[in-house]
């Protein structure tokens, strides 16, 4: 059983930065960050493939967000820079045991079996 616990959310002004952390217990393979704004579906933000550690992002965060992983501490990070009001959402950490995701990466919620409780990020204009 995998448990994920996010931290690092908060209130920040537009243009500011936040760093989210996700502490994992248990064996994790591919991991990712998703977010969900009020009234919207949960959407993919960034992922990291376990086989090679390569990263991938959705277009609206490319060049602003960086996903990374500390394998020794079994912790996932999301460095968010140049934040915009439209980045306001609850951010979720997710882990997948799907071998396909480990190798190719996955961007759909159904591919991820384990989820954290979420951390609120609010960006003021």
PDB file of C-alpha atoms in Angstrom, residues 3-112:
ATOM      1  CA  UNK A   3       0.499   6.573   0.943  1.00  0.00           C
ATOM      2  CA  UNK A   4       1.161  10.056  -0.393  1.00  0.00           C
ATOM      3  CA  UNK A   5       1.227  13.255   1.658  1.00  0.00           C
ATOM      4  CA  UNK A   6       1.525  16.653  -0.034  1.00  0.00           C
ATOM      5  CA  UNK A   7       2.738  19.870   1.545  1.00  0.00           C
ATOM      6  CA  UNK A   8       3.924  23.305   0.507  1.00  0.00           C
ATOM      7  CA  UNK A   9       0.771  24.928  -0.781  1.00  0.00           C
ATOM      8  CA  UNK A  10      -0.310  28.414   0.196  1.00  0.00           C
ATOM      9  CA  UNK A  11      -1.171  31.922  -0.929  1.00  0.00           C
ATOM     10  CA  UNK A  12       1.212  33.745  -3.251  1.00  0.00           C
ATOM     11  CA  UNK A  13       1.063  36.814  -5.455  1.00  0.00           C
ATOM     12  CA  UNK A  14       1.156  36.527  -9.219  1.00  0.00           C
ATOM     13  CA  UNK A  15       4.722  36.141 -10.415  1.00  0.00           C
ATOM     14  CA  UNK A  16       5.779  34.412  -7.206  1.00  0.00           C
ATOM     15  CA  UNK A  17       6.982  30.890  -6.555  1.00  0.00           C
ATOM     16  CA  UNK A  18       6.012  27.883  -4.460  1.00  0.00           C
ATOM     17  CA  UNK A  19       7.543  24.466  -3.997  1.00  0.00           C
ATOM     18  CA  UNK A  20       5.262  21.505  -3.383  1.00  0.00           C
ATOM     19  CA  UNK A  21       6.456  18.277  -1.801  1.00  0.00           C
ATOM     20  CA  UNK A  22       4.936  14.811  -1.795  1.00  0.00           C
ATOM     21  CA  UNK A  23       6.278  12.306   0.715  1.00  0.00           C
ATOM     22  CA  UNK A  24       5.616   8.729  -0.331  1.00  0.00           C
ATOM     23  CA  UNK A  25       5.579   5.584   1.750  1.00  0.00           C
ATOM     24  CA  UNK A  26       5.838   2.267   0.008  1.00  0.00           C
ATOM     25  CA  UNK A  27       7.138   1.389  -3.426  1.00  0.00           C
ATOM     26  CA  UNK A  28       6.299   3.950  -6.098  1.00  0.00           C
ATOM     27  CA  UNK A  29       6.966   3.880  -9.830  1.00  0.00           C
ATOM     28  CA  UNK A  30       5.740   6.599 -12.157  1.00  0.00           C
ATOM     29  CA  UNK A  31       4.595   9.718 -10.335  1.00  0.00           C
ATOM     30  CA  UNK A  32       2.859  12.910 -11.329  1.00  0.00           C
ATOM     31  CA  UNK A  33       1.188  16.109 -10.227  1.00  0.00           C
ATOM     32  CA  UNK A  34      -2.400  16.942 -11.116  1.00  0.00           C
ATOM     33  CA  UNK A  35      -4.554  19.889 -10.158  1.00  0.00           C
ATOM     34  CA  UNK A  36      -8.228  20.664  -9.828  1.00  0.00           C
ATOM     35  CA  UNK A  37      -9.768  24.105  -9.856  1.00  0.00           C
ATOM     36  CA  UNK A  38     -13.306  24.718  -8.519  1.00  0.00           C
ATOM     37  CA  UNK A  39     -15.904  23.481 -10.964  1.00  0.00           C
ATOM     38  CA  UNK A  40     -13.333  21.884 -13.241  1.00  0.00           C
ATOM     39  CA  UNK A  41     -12.058  18.386 -13.817  1.00  0.00           C
ATOM     40  CA  UNK A  42      -8.773  17.221 -12.392  1.00  0.00           C
ATOM     41  CA  UNK A  43      -6.036  17.828 -14.951  1.00  0.00           C
ATOM     42  CA  UNK A  44      -2.491  16.648 -15.497  1.00  0.00           C
ATOM     43  CA  UNK A  45       0.317  19.086 -14.708  1.00  0.00           C
ATOM     44  CA  UNK A  46       3.656  17.243 -14.776  1.00  0.00           C
ATOM     45  CA  UNK A  47       4.985  13.708 -14.604  1.00  0.00           C
ATOM     46  CA  UNK A  48       8.195  11.767 -14.164  1.00  0.00           C
ATOM     47  CA  UNK A  49       8.891   8.364 -15.652  1.00  0.00           C
ATOM     48  CA  UNK A  50      10.421   5.887 -13.253  1.00  0.00           C
ATOM     49  CA  UNK A  51      12.411   3.895 -15.816  1.00  0.00           C
ATOM     50  CA  UNK A  52      14.666   6.746 -16.850  1.00  0.00           C
ATOM     51  CA  UNK A  53      13.592   9.655 -14.663  1.00  0.00           C
ATOM     52  CA  UNK A  54      12.638  11.781 -17.643  1.00  0.00           C
ATOM     53  CA  UNK A  55       9.995  14.452 -17.135  1.00  0.00           C
ATOM     54  CA  UNK A  56       7.047  15.728 -19.142  1.00  0.00           C
ATOM     55  CA  UNK A  57       4.653  18.641 -18.749  1.00  0.00           C
ATOM     56  CA  UNK A  58       1.382  19.965 -19.964  1.00  0.00           C
ATOM     57  CA  UNK A  59       1.758  22.971 -22.250  1.00  0.00           C
ATOM     58  CA  UNK A  60       0.420  25.579 -19.851  1.00  0.00           C
ATOM     59  CA  UNK A  61       3.205  25.008 -17.301  1.00  0.00           C
ATOM     60  CA  UNK A  62       6.164  24.362 -19.582  1.00  0.00           C
ATOM     61  CA  UNK A  63       9.019  26.684 -18.775  1.00  0.00           C
ATOM     62  CA  UNK A  64       7.476  27.657 -15.424  1.00  0.00           C
ATOM     63  CA  UNK A  65       7.152  24.427 -13.406  1.00  0.00           C
ATOM     64  CA  UNK A  66       9.783  21.799 -12.693  1.00  0.00           C
ATOM     65  CA  UNK A  67       9.047  18.306 -11.412  1.00  0.00           C
ATOM     66  CA  UNK A  68      11.780  16.394  -9.642  1.00  0.00           C
ATOM     67  CA  UNK A  69      12.217  13.395  -7.415  1.00  0.00           C
ATOM     68  CA  UNK A  70      14.497  12.460  -4.540  1.00  0.00           C
ATOM     69  CA  UNK A  71      14.648   8.667  -4.764  1.00  0.00           C
ATOM     70  CA  UNK A  72      16.594   8.325  -1.504  1.00  0.00           C
ATOM     71  CA  UNK A  73      13.871  10.147   0.425  1.00  0.00           C
ATOM     72  CA  UNK A  74      11.035   8.827  -1.758  1.00  0.00           C
ATOM     73  CA  UNK A  75       9.790  12.362  -2.229  1.00  0.00           C
ATOM     74  CA  UNK A  76       8.350  14.117  -5.267  1.00  0.00           C
ATOM     75  CA  UNK A  77       8.624  17.883  -5.773  1.00  0.00           C
ATOM     76  CA  UNK A  78       7.001  20.504  -7.950  1.00  0.00           C
ATOM     77  CA  UNK A  79       8.797  23.838  -8.209  1.00  0.00           C
ATOM     78  CA  UNK A  80       6.308  26.403  -9.474  1.00  0.00           C
ATOM     79  CA  UNK A  81       7.651  29.713 -10.781  1.00  0.00           C
ATOM     80  CA  UNK A  82       6.017  32.714 -12.448  1.00  0.00           C
ATOM     81  CA  UNK A  83       2.693  31.720 -10.952  1.00  0.00           C
ATOM     82  CA  UNK A  84      -0.505  33.073 -12.478  1.00  0.00           C
ATOM     83  CA  UNK A  85      -3.981  33.454 -10.990  1.00  0.00           C
ATOM     84  CA  UNK A  86      -5.163  30.680 -13.321  1.00  0.00           C
ATOM     85  CA  UNK A  87      -2.780  28.300 -11.523  1.00  0.00           C
ATOM     86  CA  UNK A  88      -5.050  28.486  -8.484  1.00  0.00           C
ATOM     87  CA  UNK A  89      -6.217  24.966  -7.658  1.00  0.00           C
ATOM     88  CA  UNK A  90      -5.838  22.039  -5.316  1.00  0.00           C
ATOM     89  CA  UNK A  91      -2.690  20.189  -6.349  1.00  0.00           C
ATOM     90  CA  UNK A  92      -2.544  16.414  -6.022  1.00  0.00           C
ATOM     91  CA  UNK A  93       0.356  14.016  -6.037  1.00  0.00           C
ATOM     92  CA  UNK A  94      -0.273  10.680  -7.756  1.00  0.00           C
ATOM     93  CA  UNK A  95       1.574   7.407  -8.137  1.00  0.00           C
ATOM     94  CA  UNK A  96       1.079   4.618 -10.643  1.00  0.00           C
ATOM     95  CA  UNK A  97       2.052   0.955 -10.576  1.00  0.00           C
ATOM     96  CA  UNK A  98       1.265   0.644 -14.291  1.00  0.00           C
ATOM     97  CA  UNK A  99       4.402  -0.473 -16.179  1.00  0.00           C
ATOM     98  CA  UNK A 100       3.230   1.500 -19.201  1.00  0.00           C
ATOM     99  CA  UNK A 101       3.340   4.729 -17.189  1.00  0.00           C
ATOM    100  CA  UNK A 102       6.761   3.877 -15.818  1.00  0.00           C
ATOM    101  CA  UNK A 103       8.148   3.665 -19.315  1.00  0.00           C
ATOM    102  CA  UNK A 104       6.057   6.048 -21.433  1.00  0.00           C
ATOM    103  CA  UNK A 105       4.414   8.339 -18.911  1.00  0.00           C
ATOM    104  CA  UNK A 106       0.679   8.838 -18.359  1.00  0.00           C
ATOM    105  CA  UNK A 107      -1.513  11.930 -18.224  1.00  0.00           C
ATOM    106  CA  UNK A 108      -4.913  10.490 -17.343  1.00  0.00           C
ATOM    107  CA  UNK A 109      -6.231  10.131 -13.812  1.00  0.00           C
ATOM    108  CA  UNK A 110      -7.421   6.577 -14.424  1.00  0.00           C
ATOM    109  CA  UNK A 111      -3.813   5.416 -14.824  1.00  0.00           C
ATOM    110  CA  UNK A 112      -2.893   6.465 -11.298  1.00  0.00           C
TER     111      UNK A 112
END
